[in-house]
Tab-separated table of C-alpha atoms in Angstrom:
chain	number	residue	atom	x	y	z
A	1	MET	CA	-0.096	-0.065	0.124
A	2	LEU	CA	1.585	3.410	-0.689
A	3	PRO	CA	2.222	5.193	1.402
A	4	TRP	CA	0.418	9.135	1.924
A	5	GLN	CA	3.892	10.873	2.090
A	6	TYR	CA	4.726	8.860	-1.496
A	7	ALA	CA	0.814	9.873	-3.475
A	8	LEU	CA	2.088	13.139	-2.104
A	9	ALA	CA	4.807	13.683	-3.079
A	10	ALA	CA	3.810	12.429	-7.492
A	11	SER	CA	0.366	14.425	-6.488
A	12	CYS	CA	3.090	17.196	-7.012
A	13	GLY	CA	5.413	16.338	-9.429
A	14	LEU	CA	2.155	15.286	-11.576
A	15	PHE	CA	0.230	19.355	-11.103
A	16	ILE	CA	4.031	20.766	-11.905
A	17	ALA	CA	4.642	19.062	-14.941
A	18	ALA	CA	0.634	19.779	-15.726
A	19	ALA	CA	1.239	23.382	-15.888
A	20	ALA	CA	4.996	23.003	-17.297
A	21	ILE	CA	2.900	21.524	-20.366
A	22	ARG	CA	0.132	23.183	-19.970
A	23	ALA	CA	2.018	26.705	-19.968
A	24	ALA	CA	4.350	25.724	-22.488
A	25	THR	CA	1.354	24.179	-24.704
A	26	ARG	CA	-0.817	27.124	-24.455
A	27	ALA	CA	2.042	29.956	-25.823
A	28	GLY	CA	3.140	27.383	-28.047
A	29	ARG	CA	-0.777	27.378	-29.915
A	30	THR	CA	-1.706	30.043	-32.381
A	31	SER	CA	-4.933	29.759	-33.562
A	32	GLY	CA	-7.373	27.089	-34.213
A	33	PRO	CA	-7.291	23.900	-31.948
A	34	ALA	CA	-4.774	22.369	-30.735
A	35	THR	CA	-4.128	19.416	-33.063
A	36	GLY	CA	-0.716	17.086	-34.447
A	37	PRO	CA	2.208	17.538	-31.194
A	38	SER	CA	0.595	20.145	-29.594
A	39	GLY	CA	-2.447	17.642	-29.410
A	40	SER	CA	-0.594	15.496	-28.076
A	41	TRP	CA	1.306	17.670	-25.385
A	42	ALA	CA	-2.278	19.401	-23.903
A	43	LEU	CA	-3.589	15.066	-23.624
A	44	LEU	CA	-0.543	14.533	-21.684
A	45	GLY	CA	-0.966	17.530	-19.970
A	46	ASP	CA	-4.740	16.601	-19.250
A	47	MET	CA	-3.772	13.262	-17.993
A	48	ALA	CA	-1.257	14.326	-15.694
A	49	TRP	CA	-3.621	17.389	-14.383
A	50	GLU	CA	-6.135	14.301	-13.774
A	51	SER	CA	-3.565	11.895	-12.797
A	52	SER	CA	-2.705	14.228	-9.854
A	53	LEU	CA	-5.599	15.446	-8.798
A	54	LEU	CA	-6.248	11.410	-8.247
A	55	PHE	CA	-2.609	10.952	-5.697
A	56	VAL	CA	-4.391	13.608	-4.218
A	57	LEU	CA	-7.292	11.371	-3.530
A	58	TYR	CA	-5.786	8.236	-2.419
A	59	GLY	CA	-2.924	10.433	-0.201
A	60	LEU	CA	-5.867	11.851	1.990
A	61	TRP	CA	-7.732	8.973	2.320
A	62	GLN	CA	-4.380	7.179	3.699
A	63	PHE	CA	-3.061	10.924	5.473
A	64	ALA	CA	-6.563	10.761	7.072
A	65	GLY	CA	-6.846	6.974	8.351
A	66	SER	CA	-4.603	9.000	11.617
A	67	PHE	CA	-7.410	10.776	12.723
A	68	THR	CA	-10.188	10.218	14.288
A	69	VAL	CA	-12.780	12.779	16.751
A	70	MET	CA	-14.406	10.647	18.619
A	71	GLY	CA	-10.661	7.801	19.784
A	72	THR	CA	-9.312	5.107	19.791
A	73	SER	CA	-10.996	3.306	22.906
A	74	GLY	CA	-14.854	3.489	21.552
A	75	ALA	CA	-13.652	1.952	17.829
A	76	LEU	CA	-13.500	-1.841	19.439
A	77	PRO	CA	-16.831	-1.928	21.869
A	78	ARG	CA	-18.494	0.277	18.033
A	79	ALA	CA	-16.937	-2.909	16.045
A	80	ARG	CA	-18.420	-5.312	19.217
A	81	TRP	CA	-22.416	-3.149	17.809
A	82	LEU	CA	-21.137	-4.752	14.577
A	83	TRP	CA	-21.414	-8.119	15.688
A	84	ASP	CA	-23.812	-8.077	17.139
A	85	SER	CA	-26.200	-6.775	14.873
A	86	GLU	CA	-25.132	-9.008	12.004
A	87	ARG	CA	-26.689	-12.168	13.979
A	88	VAL	CA	-29.491	-9.929	15.115
A	89	LEU	CA	-30.124	-9.693	11.079
A	90	TYR	CA	-29.301	-13.355	11.258
A	91	MET	CA	-26.063	-12.164	8.137
A	92	PRO	CA	-23.624	-15.086	7.063
A	93	SER	CA	-21.284	-15.480	9.965
A	94	GLU	CA	-17.710	-13.922	8.732
A	95	THR	CA	-15.358	-16.406	11.086
A	96	ASP	CA	-17.395	-19.593	9.581
A	97	LEU	CA	-16.008	-17.798	5.735
A	98	GLN	CA	-13.022	-17.129	7.027
A	99	ARG	CA	-12.681	-20.871	8.036
A	100	LEU	CA	-13.041	-22.251	4.634
A	101	ILE	CA	-10.499	-20.871	3.000
A	102	LEU	CA	-7.746	-20.937	5.875
A	103	PRO	CA	-7.048	-24.697	5.199
A	104	HIS	CA	-5.670	-23.800	1.691
A	105	PRO	CA	-1.816	-21.184	2.118
A	106	LEU	CA	-1.934	-20.177	-2.062
A	107	LEU	CA	-5.513	-19.203	-1.334
A	108	VAL	CA	-5.542	-17.043	1.765
A	109	GLN	CA	-1.579	-14.637	0.601
A	110	ALA	CA	-3.608	-14.187	-2.237
A	111	CYS	CA	-6.368	-12.438	-1.011
A	112	ASN	CA	-4.321	-10.750	1.049
A	113	TYR	CA	-2.251	-9.617	-1.674
A	114	TYR	CA	-5.212	-8.628	-3.936
A	115	TYR	CA	-6.112	-6.587	-0.319
A	116	ASP	CA	-2.938	-4.269	-0.336
A	117	VAL	CA	-2.346	-4.285	-3.802
A	118	LEU	CA	-5.247	-4.213	-6.226
A	119	HIS	CA	-7.733	-1.579	-5.610
A	120	PHE	CA	-6.051	1.667	-6.220
A	121	PRO	CA	-4.997	0.101	-9.501
A	122	LEU	CA	-7.184	-1.086	-10.589
A	123	LEU	CA	-8.723	1.945	-10.049
A	124	GLY	CA	-7.098	4.233	-11.961
A	125	ALA	CA	-6.859	2.002	-14.609
A	126	CYS	CA	-10.951	2.618	-14.786
A	127	LEU	CA	-10.568	6.505	-14.816
A	128	ILE	CA	-7.477	6.419	-17.415
A	129	TRP	CA	-9.463	4.349	-19.420
A	130	LEU	CA	-12.485	6.758	-19.127
A	131	TYR	CA	-10.569	9.879	-20.480
A	132	THR	CA	-8.597	8.698	-23.148
A	133	ARG	CA	-11.478	6.654	-24.554
A	134	HIS	CA	-15.408	8.204	-23.221
A	135	ARG	CA	-14.686	11.394	-22.130
A	136	THR	CA	-17.872	12.530	-22.233
A	137	ASP	CA	-18.032	10.176	-19.413
A	138	TYR	CA	-15.151	10.861	-17.575
A	139	PRO	CA	-16.413	13.442	-15.534
A	140	ARG	CA	-19.393	12.176	-13.765
A	141	ILE	CA	-16.842	8.933	-12.710
A	142	ARG	CA	-14.477	11.041	-11.175
A	143	THR	CA	-16.514	12.831	-9.094
A	144	THR	CA	-18.903	10.066	-7.966
A	145	VAL	CA	-15.184	8.250	-6.416
A	146	ALA	CA	-14.246	11.757	-5.308
A	147	LEU	CA	-17.370	12.796	-3.573
A	148	PHE	CA	-17.339	9.045	-2.293
A	149	THR	CA	-13.827	8.733	-0.990
A	150	GLY	CA	-14.639	11.756	0.702
A	151	VAL	CA	-17.619	11.883	3.077
A	152	SER	CA	-15.973	8.302	3.210
A	153	LEU	CA	-12.738	9.886	5.098
A	154	LEU	CA	-14.868	11.736	7.796
A	155	ILE	CA	-17.866	8.740	8.613
A	156	GLN	CA	-14.135	7.194	9.483
A	157	LEU	CA	-13.572	9.434	11.751
A	158	ILE	CA	-15.391	8.023	14.326
A	159	THR	CA	-12.590	4.259	14.572
A	160	VAL	CA	-14.694	1.338	14.198
A	161	ALA	CA	-12.352	-1.881	14.794
A	162	PRO	CA	-11.323	-4.293	11.445
A	163	PRO	CA	-13.497	-8.177	13.021
A	164	ARG	CA	-9.450	-8.949	13.366
A	165	LEU	CA	-8.866	-7.156	16.180
A	166	LEU	CA	-12.009	-8.342	17.817
A	167	ALA	CA	-10.823	-10.959	19.327
A	168	SER	CA	-14.157	-12.689	20.350
A	169	THR	CA	-15.178	-13.730	16.678
A	170	GLY	CA	-12.705	-16.087	16.789
A	171	MET	CA	-11.521	-14.434	13.816
A	172	VAL	CA	-7.898	-14.714	11.875
A	173	ASP	CA	-5.657	-11.870	10.875
A	174	THR	CA	-4.568	-13.441	7.573
A	175	ALA	CA	-2.068	-10.882	6.417
A	176	VAL	CA	-0.349	-11.080	10.149
A	177	GLN	CA	-0.349	-14.476	9.621
A	178	TYR	CA	1.611	-14.964	6.920
A	179	GLY	CA	3.417	-10.911	6.383
A	180	GLN	CA	1.974	-9.499	4.344
A	181	SER	CA	0.761	-6.760	6.900
A	182	VAL	CA	0.069	-3.304	5.112
A	183	TYR	CA	-0.098	-1.742	8.933
A	184	ALA	CA	2.490	-1.295	10.583
A	185	TRP	CA	2.579	-2.911	13.991
A	186	SER	CA	5.017	-1.734	17.079
A	187	GLY	CA	3.291	-3.153	19.457
A	188	GLY	CA	0.370	-1.423	19.986
A	189	PHE	CA	-2.621	-0.493	17.943
A	190	ASP	CA	-2.786	1.979	15.044
A	191	ALA	CA	-5.064	4.833	14.320
A	192	ASP	CA	-5.597	3.517	10.726
A	193	GLU	CA	-6.423	0.183	10.861
A	194	PHE	CA	-9.604	1.792	12.772
A	195	SER	CA	-10.917	2.600	9.787
A	196	ALA	CA	-13.004	0.216	8.848
A	197	MET	CA	-16.835	2.094	7.893
A	198	PRO	CA	-16.871	2.427	5.500
A	199	SER	CA	-15.418	-0.476	3.078
A	200	VAL	CA	-13.893	1.864	0.244
A	201	HIS	CA	-12.270	-1.224	-1.026
A	202	VAL	CA	-15.404	-1.794	-2.189
A	203	GLY	CA	-16.840	2.124	-3.162
A	204	TRP	CA	-14.382	2.135	-5.062
A	205	ALA	CA	-15.140	-1.813	-6.585
A	206	LEU	CA	-18.618	-1.026	-7.015
A	207	ILE	CA	-17.689	2.270	-8.772
A	208	VAL	CA	-15.585	0.662	-11.466
A	209	ALA	CA	-17.851	-2.017	-11.887
A	210	ILE	CA	-20.233	0.809	-12.647
A	211	ALA	CA	-18.760	2.271	-14.366
A	212	VAL	CA	-17.323	-0.281	-16.957
A	213	ILE	CA	-21.590	-1.329	-17.073
A	214	THR	CA	-22.868	1.418	-17.937
A	215	VAL	CA	-19.894	3.540	-20.113
A	216	SER	CA	-18.557	-0.036	-22.489
A	217	ARG	CA	-21.071	-1.282	-24.740
A	218	ASN	CA	-18.926	-4.537	-25.262
A	219	ARG	CA	-21.155	-7.940	-24.071
A	220	TRP	CA	-18.531	-8.703	-22.217
A	221	ARG	CA	-19.078	-5.971	-19.352
A	222	TRP	CA	-21.349	-7.952	-16.543
A	223	LEU	CA	-18.701	-9.300	-15.970
A	224	ALA	CA	-17.788	-6.736	-13.759
A	225	ALA	CA	-19.850	-6.787	-11.384
A	226	ALA	CA	-18.317	-9.596	-9.463
A	227	TYR	CA	-15.107	-7.697	-9.582
A	228	PRO	CA	-17.468	-5.789	-6.410
A	229	VAL	CA	-18.711	-8.850	-5.325
A	230	LEU	CA	-15.217	-10.245	-5.309
A	231	THR	CA	-13.824	-7.736	-3.544
A	232	LEU	CA	-16.028	-7.975	-0.521
A	233	LEU	CA	-15.620	-11.478	-0.180
A	234	VAL	CA	-11.921	-11.260	0.277
A	235	VAL	CA	-12.196	-7.617	2.779
A	236	VAL	CA	-14.541	-10.444	4.641
A	237	VAL	CA	-11.780	-13.136	4.557
A	238	THR	CA	-8.803	-11.467	5.520
A	239	ALA	CA	-11.429	-9.961	8.727
A	240	ASN	CA	-10.292	-6.336	7.775
A	241	HIS	CA	-14.027	-6.042	7.304
A	242	PHE	CA	-17.476	-6.554	8.293
A	243	TRP	CA	-20.160	-7.673	6.109
A	244	LEU	CA	-21.435	-4.237	7.120
A	245	ASP	CA	-18.426	-2.096	6.152
A	246	GLY	CA	-18.929	-3.405	2.364
A	247	ILE	CA	-23.227	-2.531	2.397
A	248	ALA	CA	-22.122	0.850	3.988
A	249	ALA	CA	-20.021	1.448	1.050
A	250	GLY	CA	-22.630	-0.047	-1.793
A	251	LEU	CA	-25.341	2.535	-0.130
A	252	LEU	CA	-23.277	5.615	0.264
A	253	VAL	CA	-22.035	5.065	-4.209
A	254	VAL	CA	-25.533	4.668	-4.351
A	255	LEU	CA	-26.809	7.854	-1.905
A	256	VAL	CA	-23.961	9.766	-4.813
A	257	LEU	CA	-25.256	8.733	-7.707
A	258	VAL	CA	-28.884	10.022	-6.260
A	259	VAL	CA	-26.702	13.083	-5.748
A	260	GLN	CA	-25.356	13.980	-8.693
A	261	ARG	CA	-28.763	13.044	-10.190
A	262	ALA	CA	-30.599	15.710	-8.798
A	263	ALA	CA	-28.258	17.577	-9.130
A	264	ARG	CA	-27.857	17.357	-12.788
A	265	GLY	CA	-31.777	17.643	-13.246
A	266	LEU	CA	-31.693	20.986	-11.824
A	267	ARG	CA	-28.672	22.587	-13.851
A	268	SER	CA	-31.343	20.950	-16.770
A	269	GLY	CA	-34.416	22.776	-15.721
A	270	LYS	CA	-32.495	25.525	-15.018
A	271	SER	CA	-30.617	25.056	-18.642
A	272	SER	CA	-33.723	24.762	-20.542
A	273	GLU	CA	-35.787	27.429	-18.403
A	274	GLY	CA	-33.296	30.209	-19.641
A	275	ALA	CA	-33.750	28.561	-22.697
A	276	GLN	CA	-37.385	29.349	-22.649
A	277	VAL	CA	-37.088	32.698	-21.199
A	278	ASN	CA	-34.960	34.099	-24.277
A	279	PRO	CA	-36.764	33.733	-27.554
A	280	VAL	CA	-39.898	35.072	-24.369
A	281	ARG	CA	-37.718	38.667	-24.192
A	282	GLY	CA	-36.528	38.877	-28.121
A	283	GLU	CA	-40.615	38.733	-29.149
A	284	MET	CA	-41.178	41.149	-26.457
A	285	TYR	CA	-38.585	43.594	-28.121
A	286	VAL	CA	-39.288	43.153	-31.319
A	287	ARG	CA	-43.497	44.067	-30.485
A	288	SER	CA	-42.576	46.789	-29.269
């Protein structure tokens, strides 16, 4: 997992590169749209700018994990409440699911690697694909990612422990078991480990799936629906999240999409009202 310092450093480098490329392109542009090498440099500058925003978002997500508004003392009781709530709702036991894969070391290590590495590169690849192949759809998905991540960071200021830190669940910390832990253990708890609610991994995976399914016209696009399902299973069997962490992430993504849709509706409504007012004013001017 990329440390926040490296992410913000990469963001600064990309921002400087984007600013330099844009300045050079603007200075060398004469008239008309940029074409040929000039157009390529402009595209490269835009991609550097968008990438810098992505790294800022990731760096803030990593950095915010060290802050809390209620302290870490309540993280375990809140995790216990989630566990008990799942039992009341007759949800499947995370412990039983984990026991199915524990006898298979290679599968467990693959899940640890999946949790540690896969989510951010796939999100980045999806955004690059949208930017280069479906530019008109890119702003919508980028805004969804930014809103979901920002709201998730605010929620995570209220600490909730993952199931691997709740001894009563009987779950095994699979990453520690195989020396693949992404967290720094120094005899105590790291505040970043208490950012379990909601699961950003699951939310990002769901956004990627929605982007692929709604934008692509390929008949195989529906296979993307398996990505958030697989991610939910991975974060559960590695004892990093409860079922409810993933469900909360899914509901938050839906809420963000609803808000975006409502905002687009308001903007289109105002635009249509303006288009209706202008002809009326023109007609009144002609009659007078």
